[in-house]
PDB file of C-alpha atoms and ligand atoms in Angstrom:
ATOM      1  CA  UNK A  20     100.512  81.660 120.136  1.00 70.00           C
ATOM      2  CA  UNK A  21     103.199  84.040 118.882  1.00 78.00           C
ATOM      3  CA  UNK A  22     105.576  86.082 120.984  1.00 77.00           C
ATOM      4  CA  UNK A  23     107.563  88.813 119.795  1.00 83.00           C
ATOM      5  CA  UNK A  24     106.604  92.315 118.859  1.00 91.00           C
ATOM      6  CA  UNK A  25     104.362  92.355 115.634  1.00 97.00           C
ATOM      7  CA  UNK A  26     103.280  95.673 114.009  1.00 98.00           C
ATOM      8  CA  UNK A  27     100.284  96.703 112.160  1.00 98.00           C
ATOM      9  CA  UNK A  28      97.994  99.980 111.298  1.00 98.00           C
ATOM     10  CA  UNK A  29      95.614 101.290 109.073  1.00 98.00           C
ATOM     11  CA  UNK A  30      95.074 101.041 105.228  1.00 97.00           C
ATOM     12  CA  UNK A  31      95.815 105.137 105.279  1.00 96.00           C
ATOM     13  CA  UNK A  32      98.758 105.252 108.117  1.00 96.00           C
ATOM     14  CA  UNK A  33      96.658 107.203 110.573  1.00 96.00           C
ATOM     15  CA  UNK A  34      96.616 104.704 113.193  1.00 97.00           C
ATOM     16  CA  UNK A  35      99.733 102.047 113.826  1.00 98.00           C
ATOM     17  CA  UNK A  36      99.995 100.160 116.602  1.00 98.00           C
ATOM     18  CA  UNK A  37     102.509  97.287 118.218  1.00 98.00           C
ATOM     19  CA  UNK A  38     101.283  94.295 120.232  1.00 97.00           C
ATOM     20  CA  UNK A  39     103.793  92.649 122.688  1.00 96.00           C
ATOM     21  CA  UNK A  40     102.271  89.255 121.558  1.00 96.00           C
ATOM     22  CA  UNK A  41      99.773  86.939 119.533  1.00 97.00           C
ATOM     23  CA  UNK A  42      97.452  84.345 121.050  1.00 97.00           C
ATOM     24  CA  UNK A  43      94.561  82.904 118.956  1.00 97.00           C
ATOM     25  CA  UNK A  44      93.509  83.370 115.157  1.00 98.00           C
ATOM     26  CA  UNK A  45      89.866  82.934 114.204  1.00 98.00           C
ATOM     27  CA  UNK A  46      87.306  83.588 111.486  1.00 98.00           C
ATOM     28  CA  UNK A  47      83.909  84.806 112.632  1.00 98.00           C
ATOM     29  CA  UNK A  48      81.138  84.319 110.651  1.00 98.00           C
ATOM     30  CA  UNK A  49      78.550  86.360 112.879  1.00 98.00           C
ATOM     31  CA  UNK A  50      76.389  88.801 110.875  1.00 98.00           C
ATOM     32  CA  UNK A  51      78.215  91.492 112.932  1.00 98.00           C
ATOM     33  CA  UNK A  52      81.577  90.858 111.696  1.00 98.00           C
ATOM     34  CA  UNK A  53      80.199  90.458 108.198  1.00 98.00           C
ATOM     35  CA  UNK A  54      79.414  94.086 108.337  1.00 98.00           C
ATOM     36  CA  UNK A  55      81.781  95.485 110.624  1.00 98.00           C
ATOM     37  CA  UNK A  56      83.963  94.130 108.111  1.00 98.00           C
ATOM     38  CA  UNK A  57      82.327  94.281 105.147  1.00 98.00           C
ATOM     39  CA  UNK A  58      82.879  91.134 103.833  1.00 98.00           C
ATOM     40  CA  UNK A  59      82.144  87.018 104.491  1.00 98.00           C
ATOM     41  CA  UNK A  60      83.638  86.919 107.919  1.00 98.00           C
ATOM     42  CA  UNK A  61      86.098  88.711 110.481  1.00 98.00           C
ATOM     43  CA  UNK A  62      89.571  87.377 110.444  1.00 98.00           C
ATOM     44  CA  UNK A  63      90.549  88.665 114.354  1.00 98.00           C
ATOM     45  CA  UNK A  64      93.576  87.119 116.494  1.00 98.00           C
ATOM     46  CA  UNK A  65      94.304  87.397 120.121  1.00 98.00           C
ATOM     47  CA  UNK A  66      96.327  90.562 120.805  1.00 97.00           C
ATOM     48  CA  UNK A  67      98.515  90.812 124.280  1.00 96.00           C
ATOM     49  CA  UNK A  68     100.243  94.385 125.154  1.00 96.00           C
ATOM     50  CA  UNK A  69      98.456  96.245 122.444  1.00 97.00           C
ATOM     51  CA  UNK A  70      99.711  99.721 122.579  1.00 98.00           C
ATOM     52  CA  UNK A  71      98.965 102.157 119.849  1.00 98.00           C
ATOM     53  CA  UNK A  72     102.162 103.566 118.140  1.00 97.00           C
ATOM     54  CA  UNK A  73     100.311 106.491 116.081  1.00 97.00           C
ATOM     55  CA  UNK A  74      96.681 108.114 116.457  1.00 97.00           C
ATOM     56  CA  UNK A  75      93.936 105.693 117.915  1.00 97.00           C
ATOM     57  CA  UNK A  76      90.889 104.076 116.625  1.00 98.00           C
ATOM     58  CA  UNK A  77      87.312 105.714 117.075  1.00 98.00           C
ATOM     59  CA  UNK A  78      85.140 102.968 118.437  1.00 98.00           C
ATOM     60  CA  UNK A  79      81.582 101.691 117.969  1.00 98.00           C
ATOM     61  CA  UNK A  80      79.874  99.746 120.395  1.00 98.00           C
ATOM     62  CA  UNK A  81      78.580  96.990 118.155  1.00 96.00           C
ATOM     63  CA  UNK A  82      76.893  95.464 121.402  1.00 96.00           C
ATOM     64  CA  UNK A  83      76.588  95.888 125.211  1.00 97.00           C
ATOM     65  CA  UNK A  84      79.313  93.545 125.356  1.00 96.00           C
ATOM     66  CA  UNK A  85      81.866  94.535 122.621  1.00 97.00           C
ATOM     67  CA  UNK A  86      83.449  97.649 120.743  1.00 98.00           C
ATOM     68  CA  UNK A  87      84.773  98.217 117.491  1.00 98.00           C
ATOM     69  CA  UNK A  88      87.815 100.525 116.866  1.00 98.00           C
ATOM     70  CA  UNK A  89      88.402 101.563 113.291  1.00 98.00           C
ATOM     71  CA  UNK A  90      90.271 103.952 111.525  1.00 98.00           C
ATOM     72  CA  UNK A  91      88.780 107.518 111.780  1.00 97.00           C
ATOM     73  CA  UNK A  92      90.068 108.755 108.105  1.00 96.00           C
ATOM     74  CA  UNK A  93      90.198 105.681 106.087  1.00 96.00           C
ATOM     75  CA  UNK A  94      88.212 102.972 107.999  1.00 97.00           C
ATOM     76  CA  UNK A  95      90.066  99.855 108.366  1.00 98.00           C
ATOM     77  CA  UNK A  96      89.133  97.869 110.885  1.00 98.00           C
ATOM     78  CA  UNK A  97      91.221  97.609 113.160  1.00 98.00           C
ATOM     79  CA  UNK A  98      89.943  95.814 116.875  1.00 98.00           C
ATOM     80  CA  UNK A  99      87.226  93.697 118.376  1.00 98.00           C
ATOM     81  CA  UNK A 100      87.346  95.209 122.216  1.00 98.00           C
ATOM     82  CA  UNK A 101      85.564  92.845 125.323  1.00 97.00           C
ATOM     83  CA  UNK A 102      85.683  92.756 128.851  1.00 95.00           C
ATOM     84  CA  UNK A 103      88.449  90.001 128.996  1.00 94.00           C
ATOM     85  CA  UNK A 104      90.939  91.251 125.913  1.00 96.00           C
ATOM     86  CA  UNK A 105      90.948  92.538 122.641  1.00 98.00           C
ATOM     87  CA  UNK A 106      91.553  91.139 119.400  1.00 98.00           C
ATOM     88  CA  UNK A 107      93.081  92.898 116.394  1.00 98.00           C
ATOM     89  CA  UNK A 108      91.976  92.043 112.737  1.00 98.00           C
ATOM     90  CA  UNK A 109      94.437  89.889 111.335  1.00 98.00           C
ATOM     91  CA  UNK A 110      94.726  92.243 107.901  1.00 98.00           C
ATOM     92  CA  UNK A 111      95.851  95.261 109.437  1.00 98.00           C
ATOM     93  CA  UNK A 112      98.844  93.302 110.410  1.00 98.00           C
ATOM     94  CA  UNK A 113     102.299  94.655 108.738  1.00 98.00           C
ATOM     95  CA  UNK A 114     102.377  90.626 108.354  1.00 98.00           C
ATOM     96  CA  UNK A 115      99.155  88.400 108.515  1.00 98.00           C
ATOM     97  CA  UNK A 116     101.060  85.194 107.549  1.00 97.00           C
ATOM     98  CA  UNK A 117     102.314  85.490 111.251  1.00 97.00           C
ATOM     99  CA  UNK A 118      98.169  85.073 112.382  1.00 98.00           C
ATOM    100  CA  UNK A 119      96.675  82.214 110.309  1.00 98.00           C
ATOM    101  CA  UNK A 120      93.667  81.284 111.628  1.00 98.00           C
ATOM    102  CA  UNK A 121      92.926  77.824 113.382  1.00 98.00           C
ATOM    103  CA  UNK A 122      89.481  78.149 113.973  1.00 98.00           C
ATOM    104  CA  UNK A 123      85.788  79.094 112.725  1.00 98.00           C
ATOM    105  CA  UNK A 124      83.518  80.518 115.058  1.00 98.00           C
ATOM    106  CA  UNK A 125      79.296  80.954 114.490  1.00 98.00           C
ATOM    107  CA  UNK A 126      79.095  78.842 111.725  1.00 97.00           C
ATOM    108  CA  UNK A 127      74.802  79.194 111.945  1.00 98.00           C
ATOM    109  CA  UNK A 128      76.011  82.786 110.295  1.00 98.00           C
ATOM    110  CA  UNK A 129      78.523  81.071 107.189  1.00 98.00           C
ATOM    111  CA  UNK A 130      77.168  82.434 104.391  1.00 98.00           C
ATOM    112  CA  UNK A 131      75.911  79.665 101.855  1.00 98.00           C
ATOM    113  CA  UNK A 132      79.132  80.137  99.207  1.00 98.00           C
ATOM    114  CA  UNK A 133      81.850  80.682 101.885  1.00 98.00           C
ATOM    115  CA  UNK A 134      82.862  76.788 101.227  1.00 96.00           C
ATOM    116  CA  UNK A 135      83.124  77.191  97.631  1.00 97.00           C
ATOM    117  CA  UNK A 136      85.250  80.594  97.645  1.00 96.00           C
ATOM    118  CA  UNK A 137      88.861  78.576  96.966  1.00 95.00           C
ATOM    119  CA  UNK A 138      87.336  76.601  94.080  1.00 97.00           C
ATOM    120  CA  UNK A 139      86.442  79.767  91.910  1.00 96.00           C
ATOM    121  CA  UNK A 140      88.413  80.388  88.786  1.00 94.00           C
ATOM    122  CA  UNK A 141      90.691  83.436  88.311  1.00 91.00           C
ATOM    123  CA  UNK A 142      90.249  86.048  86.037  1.00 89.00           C
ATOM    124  CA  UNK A 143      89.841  84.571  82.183  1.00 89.00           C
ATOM    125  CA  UNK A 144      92.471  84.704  79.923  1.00 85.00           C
ATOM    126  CA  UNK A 145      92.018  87.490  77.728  1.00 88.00           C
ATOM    127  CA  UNK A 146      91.653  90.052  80.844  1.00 90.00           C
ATOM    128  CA  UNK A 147      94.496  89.709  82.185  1.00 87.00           C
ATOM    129  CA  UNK A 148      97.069  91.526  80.039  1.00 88.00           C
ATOM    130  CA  UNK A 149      94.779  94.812  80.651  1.00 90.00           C
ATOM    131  CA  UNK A 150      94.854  94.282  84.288  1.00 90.00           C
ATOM    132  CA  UNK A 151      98.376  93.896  84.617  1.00 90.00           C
ATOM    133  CA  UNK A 152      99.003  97.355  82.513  1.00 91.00           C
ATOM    134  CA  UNK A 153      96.397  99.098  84.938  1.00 92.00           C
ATOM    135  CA  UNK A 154      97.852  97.889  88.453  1.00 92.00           C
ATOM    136  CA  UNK A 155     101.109  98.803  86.506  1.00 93.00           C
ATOM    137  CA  UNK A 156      99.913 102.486  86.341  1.00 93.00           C
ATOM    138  CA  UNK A 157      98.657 102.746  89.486  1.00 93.00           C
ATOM    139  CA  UNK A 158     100.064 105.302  91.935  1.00 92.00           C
ATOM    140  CA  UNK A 159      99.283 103.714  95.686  1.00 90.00           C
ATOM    141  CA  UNK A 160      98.349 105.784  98.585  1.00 91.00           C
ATOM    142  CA  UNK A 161      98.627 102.848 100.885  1.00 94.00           C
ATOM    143  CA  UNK A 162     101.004 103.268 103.890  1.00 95.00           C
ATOM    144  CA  UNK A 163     103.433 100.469 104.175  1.00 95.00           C
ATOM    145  CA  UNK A 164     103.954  97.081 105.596  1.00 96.00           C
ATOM    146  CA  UNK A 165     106.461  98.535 108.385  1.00 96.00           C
ATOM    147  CA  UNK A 166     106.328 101.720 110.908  1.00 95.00           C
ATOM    148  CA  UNK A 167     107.349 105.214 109.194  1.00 94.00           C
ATOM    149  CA  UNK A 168     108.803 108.529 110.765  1.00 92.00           C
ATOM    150  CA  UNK A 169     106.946 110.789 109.291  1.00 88.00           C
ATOM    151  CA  UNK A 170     103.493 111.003 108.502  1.00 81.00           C
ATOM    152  CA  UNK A 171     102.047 111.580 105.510  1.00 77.00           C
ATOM    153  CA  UNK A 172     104.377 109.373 103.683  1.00 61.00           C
ATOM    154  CA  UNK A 173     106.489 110.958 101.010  1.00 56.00           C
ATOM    155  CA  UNK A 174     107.056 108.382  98.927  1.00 53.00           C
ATOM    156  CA  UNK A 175     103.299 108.263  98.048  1.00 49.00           C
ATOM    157  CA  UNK A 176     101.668 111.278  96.576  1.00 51.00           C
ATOM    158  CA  UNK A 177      98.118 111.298  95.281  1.00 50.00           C
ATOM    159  CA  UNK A 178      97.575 112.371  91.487  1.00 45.00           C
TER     160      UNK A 178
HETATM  161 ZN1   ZN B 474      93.523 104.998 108.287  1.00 88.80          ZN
HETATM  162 ZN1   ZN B 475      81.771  87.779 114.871  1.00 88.80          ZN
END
């Protein structure tokens, strides 16, 4: 449980968004938040007082008991909506150390390698001097880790 405003939005800046507090942090490992998330499991936490701060997610009822809210132009995923709360994903956070999970939930889902994900090696060697010079030329058209003014922001253009 966390209280305190905590900010978040979208990967593109479309949709931001302030929640008054945090309650629990999970990882799902249900088929449906593999693909509503695209990846091994949704990371989701407890969200009280959500009010959105700029734009709003589209949704998509993912069952008769749940909706997903995304982001319309760049589609981060953004909320896991049920009859008794909502839950926000835990990366769109402006901070997801503040959300670290403390529970698993629908393990029968885990996909077989999930358990072995921490013990992989990093990239070899001899890579890594040509990845550092690309991510070093890289012009980001993320929004940032904190709310803006304007919208879209200056600071990053597009080539
Ligand atoms: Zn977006
Ligand atoms: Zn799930």
């Amino acid at each position: 449980m966390r209280e305190g405003a905590v900010t978040g939005g979208c990967q593109c800046g479309a949709v931001r968004f302030r929640v008054g507090g945090l309650g629990r942090a999970s990882i799902c490992h249900c088929r449906m938040c593999q693909k509503a998330f695209g990846s091994f499991f949704g990371p989701l936490v407890t969200a009280r007082g959500l009010e959105w701060t700029r734009g709003e997610p589209k949704r998509f009822a993912s069952s008769n008991a749940a909706r997903r809210g995304f982001c319309g132009d760049c589609g981060t995923p953004l909320t896991y909506e049920y009859e008794s709360g909502i839950d926000i994903s835990i990366g769109s956070l402006d901070d997801p150390e503040l959300a670290p999970p403390t529970v698993q939930l629908n393990p029968n889902d885990e996909l077989s390698f999930f358990g072995h994900l921490h013990a992989l090696p990093g990239r070899p060697e001899g890579e890594q001097a040509g990845a550092d010079a690309f991510l070093a030329a890289v012009v980001g058209c993320q929004h940032p880790d904190h709310d803006t003014q304007t919208w879209p922001f200056k600071e990053s253009k597009r080539k």
